[in-house]
């Protein structure tokens, strides 16, 4: 753990659940700030803008501002500007994140699109909407998804997310989506560039073993899995790899960094 200068932190399920802070999360973040570590909150949240997320977290006591937030919509906008400049894009998303999609041409649902962009799932992901997406793909539109998470944690339990619908669309349309948020390597590269550190100097904390932790480790970042949020023991056991460290919660991270070690994967 020596040489860690920056910490990447997922939000949903790590710092908060249904926008309520998890026990010890605020003091832990304050300790990281006090230790002089650089912090980026990297999230696949697609229902709120960076400014809104920062405002909500600051209102809960977290020492963060909009410049600390890196979201899947922001990464998606950069990807679309680079790979599909000027393309007509149809967005299916729960929540309004247009503010974080500068330079992207969005069309109304009845218009032909060159690119279909999937954000986070919600009530908007009904049959009619998904069938419109399917028909656009049949006509040759490219498919871009902000993430492929299967579910996420709310105070009422686990809720389905975009990945549950994305896999069906891919199979039905015989296509493969370009994923722009976690676990895409480009997302982590962008976060490292934002923080100004190398992968070996960064640590990623998440509750999703595949999209957060193992994906970060494949990019050379130290991975820390927390047993909160969407964490499930069976998912942990069936994972495609082994986290570098496992903690009961984000509250234990400052002590892990201070001690230079942590709970092994099987602990």
mmCIF file of N, CA and C in Angstrom, residues 54-191:
data_model
loop_
_atom_site.group_PDB
_atom_site.id
_atom_site.type_symbol
_atom_site.label_atom_id
_atom_site.label_comp_id
_atom_site.label_asym_id
_atom_site.label_seq_id
_atom_site.Cartn_x
_atom_site.Cartn_y
_atom_site.Cartn_z
ATOM 1 N N UNK A 54 -22.701 16.351 -6.436
ATOM 2 C CA UNK A 54 -21.807 17.026 -5.490
ATOM 3 C C UNK A 54 -22.596 17.782 -4.436
ATOM 4 N N UNK A 55 -23.676 18.435 -4.849
ATOM 5 C CA UNK A 55 -24.504 19.194 -3.908
ATOM 6 C C UNK A 55 -25.152 18.274 -2.882
ATOM 7 N N UNK A 56 -25.675 17.118 -3.352
ATOM 8 C CA UNK A 56 -26.306 16.172 -2.436
ATOM 9 C C UNK A 56 -25.288 15.637 -1.430
ATOM 10 N N UNK A 57 -24.105 15.265 -1.915
ATOM 11 C CA UNK A 57 -23.086 14.705 -1.025
ATOM 12 C C UNK A 57 -22.581 15.747 -0.031
ATOM 13 N N UNK A 58 -22.371 16.965 -0.504
ATOM 14 C CA UNK A 58 -21.922 18.033 0.396
ATOM 15 C C UNK A 58 -22.974 18.294 1.467
ATOM 16 N N UNK A 59 -24.251 18.211 1.093
ATOM 17 C CA UNK A 59 -25.321 18.401 2.054
ATOM 18 C C UNK A 59 -25.356 17.322 3.117
ATOM 19 N N UNK A 60 -24.798 16.152 2.800
ATOM 20 C CA UNK A 60 -24.720 15.059 3.763
ATOM 21 C C UNK A 60 -23.464 15.142 4.632
ATOM 22 N N UNK A 61 -22.588 16.112 4.310
ATOM 23 C CA UNK A 61 -21.380 16.303 5.101
ATOM 24 C C UNK A 61 -20.092 15.855 4.440
ATOM 25 N N UNK A 62 -20.168 15.279 3.231
ATOM 26 C CA UNK A 62 -18.947 14.835 2.554
ATOM 27 C C UNK A 62 -18.181 16.047 2.012
ATOM 28 N N UNK A 63 -16.874 16.095 2.229
ATOM 29 C CA UNK A 63 -16.065 17.218 1.736
ATOM 30 C C UNK A 63 -15.717 17.044 0.259
ATOM 31 N N UNK A 64 -16.696 17.276 -0.626
ATOM 32 C CA UNK A 64 -16.499 17.100 -2.061
ATOM 33 C C UNK A 64 -17.166 18.238 -2.809
ATOM 34 N N UNK A 65 -16.713 18.465 -4.053
ATOM 35 C CA UNK A 65 -17.386 19.414 -4.929
ATOM 36 C C UNK A 65 -17.496 18.800 -6.316
ATOM 37 N N UNK A 66 -18.088 19.524 -7.253
ATOM 38 C CA UNK A 66 -18.363 18.974 -8.579
ATOM 39 C C UNK A 66 -17.099 18.525 -9.293
ATOM 40 N N UNK A 67 -15.981 19.196 -9.026
ATOM 41 C CA UNK A 67 -14.730 18.827 -9.672
ATOM 42 C C UNK A 67 -14.203 17.477 -9.248
ATOM 43 N N UNK A 68 -14.735 16.928 -8.142
ATOM 44 C CA UNK A 68 -14.304 15.610 -7.658
ATOM 45 C C UNK A 68 -15.105 14.473 -8.277
ATOM 46 N N UNK A 69 -16.183 14.799 -9.012
ATOM 47 C CA UNK A 69 -17.117 13.789 -9.502
ATOM 48 C C UNK A 69 -16.825 13.440 -10.954
ATOM 49 N N UNK A 70 -16.651 12.166 -11.235
ATOM 50 C CA UNK A 70 -16.501 11.674 -12.605
ATOM 51 C C UNK A 70 -17.623 10.671 -12.862
ATOM 52 N N UNK A 71 -18.515 10.998 -13.808
ATOM 53 C CA UNK A 71 -19.686 10.161 -14.037
ATOM 54 C C UNK A 71 -19.641 9.468 -15.389
ATOM 55 N N UNK A 72 -20.459 8.429 -15.513
ATOM 56 C CA UNK A 72 -20.584 7.726 -16.789
ATOM 57 C C UNK A 72 -21.110 8.642 -17.896
ATOM 58 N N UNK A 73 -22.087 9.537 -17.631
ATOM 59 C CA UNK A 73 -22.514 10.452 -18.698
ATOM 60 C C UNK A 73 -21.402 11.349 -19.217
ATOM 61 N N UNK A 74 -20.546 11.845 -18.337
ATOM 62 C CA UNK A 74 -19.431 12.682 -18.774
ATOM 63 C C UNK A 74 -18.484 11.881 -19.670
ATOM 64 N N UNK A 75 -18.191 10.638 -19.253
ATOM 65 C CA UNK A 75 -17.334 9.776 -20.068
ATOM 66 C C UNK A 75 -17.995 9.451 -21.399
ATOM 67 N N UNK A 76 -19.306 9.273 -21.378
ATOM 68 C CA UNK A 76 -20.048 8.951 -22.599
ATOM 69 C C UNK A 76 -20.007 10.112 -23.578
ATOM 70 N N UNK A 77 -20.174 11.314 -23.075
ATOM 71 C CA UNK A 77 -20.114 12.494 -23.948
ATOM 72 C C UNK A 77 -18.764 12.596 -24.640
ATOM 73 N N UNK A 78 -17.693 12.358 -23.894
ATOM 74 C CA UNK A 78 -16.352 12.414 -24.489
ATOM 75 C C UNK A 78 -16.195 11.333 -25.550
ATOM 76 N N UNK A 79 -16.721 10.152 -25.270
ATOM 77 C CA UNK A 79 -16.625 9.039 -26.226
ATOM 78 C C UNK A 79 -17.396 9.350 -27.507
ATOM 79 N N UNK A 80 -18.596 9.871 -27.372
ATOM 80 C CA UNK A 80 -19.414 10.181 -28.547
ATOM 81 C C UNK A 80 -18.789 11.299 -29.376
ATOM 82 N N UNK A 81 -18.251 12.297 -28.714
ATOM 83 C CA UNK A 81 -17.611 13.401 -29.463
ATOM 84 C C UNK A 81 -16.413 12.899 -30.253
ATOM 85 N N UNK A 82 -15.693 11.925 -29.685
ATOM 86 C CA UNK A 82 -14.497 11.413 -30.356
ATOM 87 C C UNK A 82 -14.830 10.423 -31.462
ATOM 88 N N UNK A 83 -15.747 9.495 -31.185
ATOM 89 C CA UNK A 83 -15.988 8.384 -32.114
ATOM 90 C C UNK A 83 -17.181 8.600 -33.047
ATOM 91 N N UNK A 84 -18.129 9.424 -32.644
ATOM 92 C CA UNK A 84 -19.317 9.680 -33.471
ATOM 93 C C UNK A 84 -19.621 11.176 -33.522
ATOM 94 N N UNK A 85 -18.663 11.972 -33.964
ATOM 95 C CA UNK A 85 -18.873 13.428 -33.957
ATOM 96 C C UNK A 85 -20.062 13.837 -34.826
ATOM 97 N N UNK A 86 -20.960 14.603 -34.233
ATOM 98 C CA UNK A 86 -22.114 15.097 -34.967
ATOM 99 C C UNK A 86 -23.218 14.091 -35.193
ATOM 100 N N UNK A 87 -23.079 12.860 -34.687
ATOM 101 C CA UNK A 87 -24.083 11.817 -34.928
ATOM 102 C C UNK A 87 -25.381 12.135 -34.197
ATOM 103 N N UNK A 88 -26.499 11.720 -34.805
ATOM 104 C CA UNK A 88 -27.803 11.863 -34.170
ATOM 105 C C UNK A 88 -27.957 10.737 -33.146
ATOM 106 N N UNK A 89 -28.153 11.105 -31.883
ATOM 107 C CA UNK A 89 -28.159 10.132 -30.795
ATOM 108 C C UNK A 89 -29.520 10.101 -30.101
ATOM 109 N N UNK A 90 -30.050 8.897 -29.923
ATOM 110 C CA UNK A 90 -31.278 8.690 -29.160
ATOM 111 C C UNK A 90 -30.889 8.216 -27.770
ATOM 112 N N UNK A 91 -31.289 8.965 -26.750
ATOM 113 C CA UNK A 91 -30.929 8.647 -25.366
ATOM 114 C C UNK A 91 -32.113 8.030 -24.641
ATOM 115 N N UNK A 92 -31.898 6.858 -24.028
ATOM 116 C CA UNK A 92 -32.875 6.238 -23.144
ATOM 117 C C UNK A 92 -32.249 6.187 -21.765
ATOM 118 N N UNK A 93 -32.798 6.968 -20.841
ATOM 119 C CA UNK A 93 -32.164 7.118 -19.539
ATOM 120 C C UNK A 93 -33.201 7.523 -18.503
ATOM 121 N N UNK A 94 -33.011 7.079 -17.277
ATOM 122 C CA UNK A 94 -33.857 7.492 -16.173
ATOM 123 C C UNK A 94 -33.196 8.676 -15.479
ATOM 124 N N UNK A 95 -33.716 9.873 -15.749
ATOM 125 C CA UNK A 95 -33.115 11.088 -15.205
ATOM 126 C C UNK A 95 -32.587 11.971 -16.321
ATOM 127 N N UNK A 96 -32.455 13.252 -16.061
ATOM 128 C CA UNK A 96 -32.010 14.212 -17.065
ATOM 129 C C UNK A 96 -30.556 14.590 -16.828
ATOM 130 N N UNK A 97 -29.671 14.123 -17.709
ATOM 131 C CA UNK A 97 -28.240 14.431 -17.583
ATOM 132 C C UNK A 97 -27.734 15.184 -18.811
ATOM 133 N N UNK A 98 -28.631 15.854 -19.526
ATOM 134 C CA UNK A 98 -28.230 16.568 -20.742
ATOM 135 C C UNK A 98 -27.134 17.594 -20.467
ATOM 136 N N UNK A 99 -27.152 18.152 -19.280
ATOM 137 C CA UNK A 99 -26.130 19.133 -18.903
ATOM 138 C C UNK A 99 -24.724 18.545 -18.995
ATOM 139 N N UNK A 100 -24.612 17.240 -18.758
ATOM 140 C CA UNK A 100 -23.303 16.572 -18.789
ATOM 141 C C UNK A 100 -23.020 15.900 -20.133
ATOM 142 N N UNK A 101 -23.801 16.249 -21.168
ATOM 143 C CA UNK A 101 -23.583 15.699 -22.507
ATOM 144 C C UNK A 101 -23.332 16.821 -23.514
ATOM 145 N N UNK A 102 -22.403 17.716 -23.231
ATOM 146 C CA UNK A 102 -22.138 18.811 -24.171
ATOM 147 C C UNK A 102 -21.562 18.293 -25.483
ATOM 148 N N UNK A 103 -21.980 18.907 -26.587
ATOM 149 C CA UNK A 103 -21.452 18.505 -27.886
ATOM 150 C C UNK A 103 -22.082 17.264 -28.464
ATOM 151 N N UNK A 104 -23.126 16.735 -27.814
ATOM 152 C CA UNK A 104 -23.823 15.536 -28.296
ATOM 153 C C UNK A 104 -25.175 15.960 -28.865
ATOM 154 N N UNK A 105 -25.482 15.511 -30.078
ATOM 155 C CA UNK A 105 -26.748 15.842 -30.729
ATOM 156 C C UNK A 105 -27.795 14.807 -30.359
ATOM 157 N N UNK A 106 -28.768 15.222 -29.551
ATOM 158 C CA UNK A 106 -29.825 14.317 -29.108
ATOM 159 C C UNK A 106 -31.085 14.533 -29.938
ATOM 160 N N UNK A 107 -31.717 13.430 -30.354
ATOM 161 C CA UNK A 107 -32.932 13.501 -31.159
ATOM 162 C C UNK A 107 -34.115 13.008 -30.344
ATOM 163 N N UNK A 108 -35.324 13.390 -30.780
ATOM 164 C CA UNK A 108 -36.531 12.938 -30.099
ATOM 165 C C UNK A 108 -36.779 11.465 -30.414
ATOM 166 N N UNK A 109 -37.602 10.823 -29.608
ATOM 167 C CA UNK A 109 -37.771 9.372 -29.704
ATOM 168 C C UNK A 109 -38.328 8.911 -31.049
ATOM 169 N N UNK A 110 -39.056 9.734 -31.789
ATOM 170 C CA UNK A 110 -39.620 9.295 -33.063
ATOM 171 C C UNK A 110 -38.691 9.458 -34.248
ATOM 172 N N UNK A 111 -37.537 10.109 -34.031
ATOM 173 C CA UNK A 111 -36.615 10.385 -35.135
ATOM 174 C C UNK A 111 -35.631 9.239 -35.320
ATOM 175 N N UNK A 112 -35.117 9.109 -36.559
ATOM 176 C CA UNK A 112 -34.077 8.116 -36.820
ATOM 177 C C UNK A 112 -32.784 8.537 -36.140
ATOM 178 N N UNK A 113 -32.070 7.574 -35.596
ATOM 179 C CA UNK A 113 -30.827 7.854 -34.895
ATOM 180 C C UNK A 113 -29.689 7.040 -35.496
ATOM 181 N N UNK A 114 -28.501 7.598 -35.408
ATOM 182 C CA UNK A 114 -27.303 6.880 -35.834
ATOM 183 C C UNK A 114 -26.677 6.122 -34.668
ATOM 184 N N UNK A 115 -26.944 6.601 -33.460
ATOM 185 C CA UNK A 115 -26.423 5.965 -32.252
ATOM 186 C C UNK A 115 -27.536 5.931 -31.208
ATOM 187 N N UNK A 116 -27.717 4.769 -30.575
ATOM 188 C CA UNK A 116 -28.620 4.658 -29.429
ATOM 189 C C UNK A 116 -27.763 4.627 -28.168
ATOM 190 N N UNK A 117 -28.097 5.493 -27.211
ATOM 191 C CA UNK A 117 -27.331 5.605 -25.981
ATOM 192 C C UNK A 117 -28.216 5.192 -24.812
ATOM 193 N N UNK A 118 -27.784 4.167 -24.083
ATOM 194 C CA UNK A 118 -28.513 3.715 -22.894
ATOM 195 C C UNK A 118 -27.842 4.262 -21.643
ATOM 196 N N UNK A 119 -28.655 4.867 -20.779
ATOM 197 C CA UNK A 119 -28.163 5.308 -19.486
ATOM 198 C C UNK A 119 -28.640 4.353 -18.411
ATOM 199 N N UNK A 120 -29.055 4.897 -17.282
ATOM 200 C CA UNK A 120 -29.510 4.058 -16.187
ATOM 201 C C UNK A 120 -30.962 3.650 -16.348
ATOM 202 N N UNK A 121 -31.291 2.456 -15.883
ATOM 203 C CA UNK A 121 -32.640 1.929 -16.035
ATOM 204 C C UNK A 121 -33.573 2.500 -14.977
ATOM 205 N N UNK A 122 -34.841 2.574 -15.366
ATOM 206 C CA UNK A 122 -35.897 3.032 -14.471
ATOM 207 C C UNK A 122 -37.221 2.774 -15.142
ATOM 208 N N UNK A 123 -38.226 3.523 -14.749
ATOM 209 C CA UNK A 123 -39.558 3.338 -15.313
ATOM 210 C C UNK A 123 -39.582 3.582 -16.816
ATOM 211 N N UNK A 124 -38.626 4.356 -17.319
ATOM 212 C CA UNK A 124 -38.558 4.659 -18.751
ATOM 213 C C UNK A 124 -38.230 3.432 -19.591
ATOM 214 N N UNK A 125 -37.691 2.382 -18.987
ATOM 215 C CA UNK A 125 -37.271 1.186 -19.713
ATOM 216 C C UNK A 125 -38.441 0.200 -19.853
ATOM 217 N N UNK A 126 -39.553 0.688 -20.402
ATOM 218 C CA UNK A 126 -40.699 -0.176 -20.642
ATOM 219 C C UNK A 126 -40.629 -0.828 -22.009
ATOM 220 N N UNK A 127 -41.633 -1.656 -22.317
ATOM 221 C CA UNK A 127 -41.604 -2.407 -23.574
ATOM 222 C C UNK A 127 -41.530 -1.489 -24.783
ATOM 223 N N UNK A 128 -42.376 -0.461 -24.837
ATOM 224 C CA UNK A 128 -42.410 0.407 -26.013
ATOM 225 C C UNK A 128 -41.060 1.074 -26.240
ATOM 226 N N UNK A 129 -40.451 1.577 -25.178
ATOM 227 C CA UNK A 129 -39.161 2.248 -25.313
ATOM 228 C C UNK A 129 -38.076 1.282 -25.766
ATOM 229 N N UNK A 130 -38.036 0.107 -25.159
ATOM 230 C CA UNK A 130 -37.018 -0.869 -25.535
ATOM 231 C C UNK A 130 -37.236 -1.372 -26.961
ATOM 232 N N UNK A 131 -38.475 -1.489 -27.374
ATOM 233 C CA UNK A 131 -38.751 -1.927 -28.736
ATOM 234 C C UNK A 131 -38.347 -0.858 -29.752
ATOM 235 N N UNK A 132 -38.528 0.422 -29.388
ATOM 236 C CA UNK A 132 -38.053 1.501 -30.270
ATOM 237 C C UNK A 132 -36.534 1.424 -30.430
ATOM 238 N N UNK A 133 -35.849 1.167 -29.331
ATOM 239 C CA UNK A 133 -34.397 1.010 -29.396
ATOM 240 C C UNK A 133 -34.038 -0.161 -30.300
ATOM 241 N N UNK A 134 -34.721 -1.283 -30.113
ATOM 242 C CA UNK A 134 -34.465 -2.478 -30.919
ATOM 243 C C UNK A 134 -34.628 -2.178 -32.410
ATOM 244 N N UNK A 135 -35.664 -1.439 -32.767
ATOM 245 C CA UNK A 135 -35.899 -1.126 -34.173
ATOM 246 C C UNK A 135 -34.833 -0.199 -34.732
ATOM 247 N N UNK A 136 -34.355 0.721 -33.920
ATOM 248 C CA UNK A 136 -33.255 1.586 -34.361
ATOM 249 C C UNK A 136 -32.005 0.742 -34.634
ATOM 250 N N UNK A 137 -31.745 -0.224 -33.777
ATOM 251 C CA UNK A 137 -30.587 -1.093 -33.963
ATOM 252 C C UNK A 137 -30.744 -1.947 -35.213
ATOM 253 N N UNK A 138 -31.962 -2.400 -35.481
ATOM 254 C CA UNK A 138 -32.210 -3.173 -36.698
ATOM 255 C C UNK A 138 -31.941 -2.335 -37.944
ATOM 256 N N UNK A 139 -32.162 -1.030 -37.843
ATOM 257 C CA UNK A 139 -31.913 -0.142 -38.984
ATOM 258 C C UNK A 139 -30.447 0.249 -39.112
ATOM 259 N N UNK A 140 -29.611 -0.249 -38.206
ATOM 260 C CA UNK A 140 -28.185 -0.007 -38.341
ATOM 261 C C UNK A 140 -27.566 0.945 -37.349
ATOM 262 N N UNK A 141 -28.344 1.435 -36.374
ATOM 263 C CA UNK A 141 -27.779 2.341 -35.378
ATOM 264 C C UNK A 141 -26.770 1.600 -34.500
ATOM 265 N N UNK A 142 -25.734 2.315 -34.073
ATOM 266 C CA UNK A 142 -24.762 1.752 -33.140
ATOM 267 C C UNK A 142 -25.316 1.828 -31.727
ATOM 268 N N UNK A 143 -24.877 0.931 -30.864
ATOM 269 C CA UNK A 143 -25.356 0.860 -29.494
ATOM 270 C C UNK A 143 -24.236 1.237 -28.529
ATOM 271 N N UNK A 144 -24.484 2.263 -27.737
ATOM 272 C CA UNK A 144 -23.538 2.708 -26.718
ATOM 273 C C UNK A 144 -24.253 2.691 -25.373
ATOM 274 N N UNK A 145 -23.623 2.101 -24.367
ATOM 275 C CA UNK A 145 -24.227 2.037 -23.042
ATOM 276 C C UNK A 145 -23.299 2.662 -22.008
ATOM 277 N N UNK A 146 -23.885 3.451 -21.124
ATOM 278 C CA UNK A 146 -23.072 4.102 -20.096
ATOM 279 C C UNK A 146 -22.505 3.105 -19.099
ATOM 280 N N UNK A 147 -23.163 1.975 -18.963
ATOM 281 C CA UNK A 147 -22.641 0.887 -18.133
ATOM 282 C C UNK A 147 -23.448 -0.366 -18.432
ATOM 283 N N UNK A 148 -23.059 -1.490 -17.828
ATOM 284 C CA UNK A 148 -23.835 -2.715 -17.983
ATOM 285 C C UNK A 148 -24.090 -3.382 -16.627
ATOM 286 N N UNK A 149 -24.234 -2.563 -15.594
ATOM 287 C CA UNK A 149 -24.551 -3.097 -14.267
ATOM 288 C C UNK A 149 -25.897 -3.820 -14.302
ATOM 289 N N UNK A 150 -25.958 -4.974 -13.669
ATOM 290 C CA UNK A 150 -27.190 -5.764 -13.658
ATOM 291 C C UNK A 150 -28.186 -5.274 -12.610
ATOM 292 N N UNK A 151 -27.681 -4.746 -11.503
ATOM 293 C CA UNK A 151 -28.560 -4.295 -10.428
ATOM 294 C C UNK A 151 -27.804 -3.322 -9.540
ATOM 295 N N UNK A 152 -28.563 -2.635 -8.686
ATOM 296 C CA UNK A 152 -27.954 -1.723 -7.723
ATOM 297 C C UNK A 152 -28.769 -1.755 -6.436
ATOM 298 N N UNK A 153 -28.180 -1.236 -5.352
ATOM 299 C CA UNK A 153 -28.799 -1.334 -4.030
ATOM 300 C C UNK A 153 -29.582 -0.071 -3.705
ATOM 301 N N UNK A 154 -30.837 -0.236 -3.275
ATOM 302 C CA UNK A 154 -31.635 0.853 -2.739
ATOM 303 C C UNK A 154 -32.037 0.476 -1.323
ATOM 304 N N UNK A 155 -32.685 1.406 -0.609
ATOM 305 C CA UNK A 155 -33.087 1.079 0.753
ATOM 306 C C UNK A 155 -34.160 0.002 0.774
ATOM 307 N N UNK A 156 -34.804 -0.238 -0.380
ATOM 308 C CA UNK A 156 -35.811 -1.286 -0.457
ATOM 309 C C UNK A 156 -35.267 -2.630 -0.906
ATOM 310 N N UNK A 157 -33.967 -2.689 -1.253
ATOM 311 C CA UNK A 157 -33.351 -3.924 -1.726
ATOM 312 C C UNK A 157 -32.666 -3.711 -3.057
ATOM 313 N N UNK A 158 -32.357 -4.797 -3.763
ATOM 314 C CA UNK A 158 -31.698 -4.710 -5.060
ATOM 315 C C UNK A 158 -32.729 -4.417 -6.151
ATOM 316 N N UNK A 159 -32.404 -3.474 -7.045
ATOM 317 C CA UNK A 159 -33.253 -3.139 -8.187
ATOM 318 C C UNK A 159 -32.522 -3.444 -9.485
ATOM 319 N N UNK A 160 -33.269 -3.874 -10.500
ATOM 320 C CA UNK A 160 -32.680 -4.145 -11.807
ATOM 321 C C UNK A 160 -32.067 -2.875 -12.403
ATOM 322 N N UNK A 161 -30.959 -3.051 -13.117
ATOM 323 C CA UNK A 161 -30.324 -1.924 -13.794
ATOM 324 C C UNK A 161 -30.145 -2.250 -15.273
ATOM 325 N N UNK A 162 -29.468 -1.379 -15.976
ATOM 326 C CA UNK A 162 -29.407 -1.412 -17.431
ATOM 327 C C UNK A 162 -28.908 -2.729 -18.002
ATOM 328 N N UNK A 163 -27.921 -3.341 -17.354
ATOM 329 C CA UNK A 163 -27.343 -4.563 -17.900
ATOM 330 C C UNK A 163 -28.345 -5.669 -18.129
ATOM 331 N N UNK A 164 -29.383 -5.718 -17.302
ATOM 332 C CA UNK A 164 -30.397 -6.762 -17.455
ATOM 333 C C UNK A 164 -31.152 -6.614 -18.772
ATOM 334 N N UNK A 165 -31.298 -5.381 -19.254
ATOM 335 C CA UNK A 165 -31.979 -5.119 -20.516
ATOM 336 C C UNK A 165 -30.993 -5.101 -21.684
ATOM 337 N N UNK A 166 -29.780 -4.655 -21.406
ATOM 338 C CA UNK A 166 -28.769 -4.522 -22.454
ATOM 339 C C UNK A 166 -28.432 -5.875 -23.079
ATOM 340 N N UNK A 167 -28.279 -6.892 -22.253
ATOM 341 C CA UNK A 167 -27.908 -8.206 -22.787
ATOM 342 C C UNK A 167 -28.975 -8.739 -23.734
ATOM 343 N N UNK A 168 -30.238 -8.505 -23.402
ATOM 344 C CA UNK A 168 -31.308 -8.929 -24.293
ATOM 345 C C UNK A 168 -31.295 -8.180 -25.610
ATOM 346 N N UNK A 169 -31.060 -6.879 -25.561
ATOM 347 C CA UNK A 169 -30.991 -6.076 -26.783
ATOM 348 C C UNK A 169 -29.830 -6.525 -27.660
ATOM 349 N N UNK A 170 -28.688 -6.782 -27.036
ATOM 350 C CA UNK A 170 -27.523 -7.221 -27.807
ATOM 351 C C UNK A 170 -27.812 -8.534 -28.531
ATOM 352 N N UNK A 171 -28.418 -9.468 -27.834
ATOM 353 C CA UNK A 171 -28.706 -10.765 -28.452
ATOM 354 C C UNK A 171 -29.762 -10.633 -29.542
ATOM 355 N N UNK A 172 -30.822 -9.868 -29.267
ATOM 356 C CA UNK A 172 -31.908 -9.727 -30.235
ATOM 357 C C UNK A 172 -31.441 -9.005 -31.497
ATOM 358 N N UNK A 173 -30.618 -7.969 -31.321
ATOM 359 C CA UNK A 173 -30.164 -7.173 -32.455
ATOM 360 C C UNK A 173 -28.848 -7.677 -33.037
ATOM 361 N N UNK A 174 -28.282 -8.707 -32.425
ATOM 362 C CA UNK A 174 -27.013 -9.277 -32.886
ATOM 363 C C UNK A 174 -25.933 -8.207 -32.984
ATOM 364 N N UNK A 175 -25.758 -7.501 -31.886
ATOM 365 C CA UNK A 175 -24.755 -6.458 -31.826
ATOM 366 C C UNK A 175 -24.106 -6.487 -30.448
ATOM 367 N N UNK A 176 -23.048 -5.734 -30.287
ATOM 368 C CA UNK A 176 -22.360 -5.615 -29.000
ATOM 369 C C UNK A 176 -22.217 -4.137 -28.681
ATOM 370 N N UNK A 177 -22.639 -3.751 -27.498
ATOM 371 C CA UNK A 177 -22.596 -2.346 -27.112
ATOM 372 C C UNK A 177 -21.178 -1.897 -26.796
ATOM 373 N N UNK A 178 -20.911 -0.631 -27.101
ATOM 374 C CA UNK A 178 -19.702 0.033 -26.613
ATOM 375 C C UNK A 178 -20.035 0.566 -25.223
ATOM 376 N N UNK A 179 -19.291 0.137 -24.204
ATOM 377 C CA UNK A 179 -19.554 0.561 -22.829
ATOM 378 C C UNK A 179 -18.562 1.652 -22.450
ATOM 379 N N UNK A 180 -19.084 2.755 -21.911
ATOM 380 C CA UNK A 180 -18.238 3.926 -21.674
ATOM 381 C C UNK A 180 -17.929 4.170 -20.203
ATOM 382 N N UNK A 181 -18.782 3.705 -19.286
ATOM 383 C CA UNK A 181 -18.504 3.863 -17.863
ATOM 384 C C UNK A 181 -17.729 2.668 -17.341
ATOM 385 N N UNK A 182 -17.698 2.518 -16.031
ATOM 386 C CA UNK A 182 -17.075 1.317 -15.482
ATOM 387 C C UNK A 182 -17.806 0.083 -16.013
ATOM 388 N N UNK A 183 -17.103 -0.959 -16.440
ATOM 389 C CA UNK A 183 -15.680 -1.272 -16.228
ATOM 390 C C UNK A 183 -14.761 -0.929 -17.402
ATOM 391 N N UNK A 184 -15.140 -0.019 -18.288
ATOM 392 C CA UNK A 184 -14.315 0.296 -19.454
ATOM 393 C C UNK A 184 -12.941 0.826 -19.035
ATOM 394 N N UNK A 185 -11.864 0.292 -19.603
ATOM 395 C CA UNK A 185 -10.527 0.786 -19.254
ATOM 396 C C UNK A 185 -10.376 2.282 -19.465
ATOM 397 N N UNK A 186 -11.038 2.822 -20.494
ATOM 398 C CA UNK A 186 -10.920 4.258 -20.775
ATOM 399 C C UNK A 186 -11.474 5.098 -19.628
ATOM 400 N N UNK A 187 -12.477 4.570 -18.935
ATOM 401 C CA UNK A 187 -13.050 5.312 -17.809
ATOM 402 C C UNK A 187 -12.011 5.460 -16.696
ATOM 403 N N UNK A 188 -11.313 4.378 -16.387
ATOM 404 C CA UNK A 188 -10.295 4.441 -15.344
ATOM 405 C C UNK A 188 -9.105 5.292 -15.788
ATOM 406 N N UNK A 189 -8.752 5.217 -17.058
ATOM 407 C CA UNK A 189 -7.661 6.042 -17.578
ATOM 408 C C UNK A 189 -7.997 7.517 -17.440
ATOM 409 N N UNK A 190 -9.249 7.859 -17.706
ATOM 410 C CA UNK A 190 -9.687 9.240 -17.566
ATOM 411 C C UNK A 190 -9.602 9.700 -16.113
ATOM 412 N N UNK A 191 -9.983 8.818 -15.191
ATOM 413 C CA UNK A 191 -9.918 9.161 -13.772
ATOM 414 C C UNK A 191 -8.479 9.384 -13.321
#
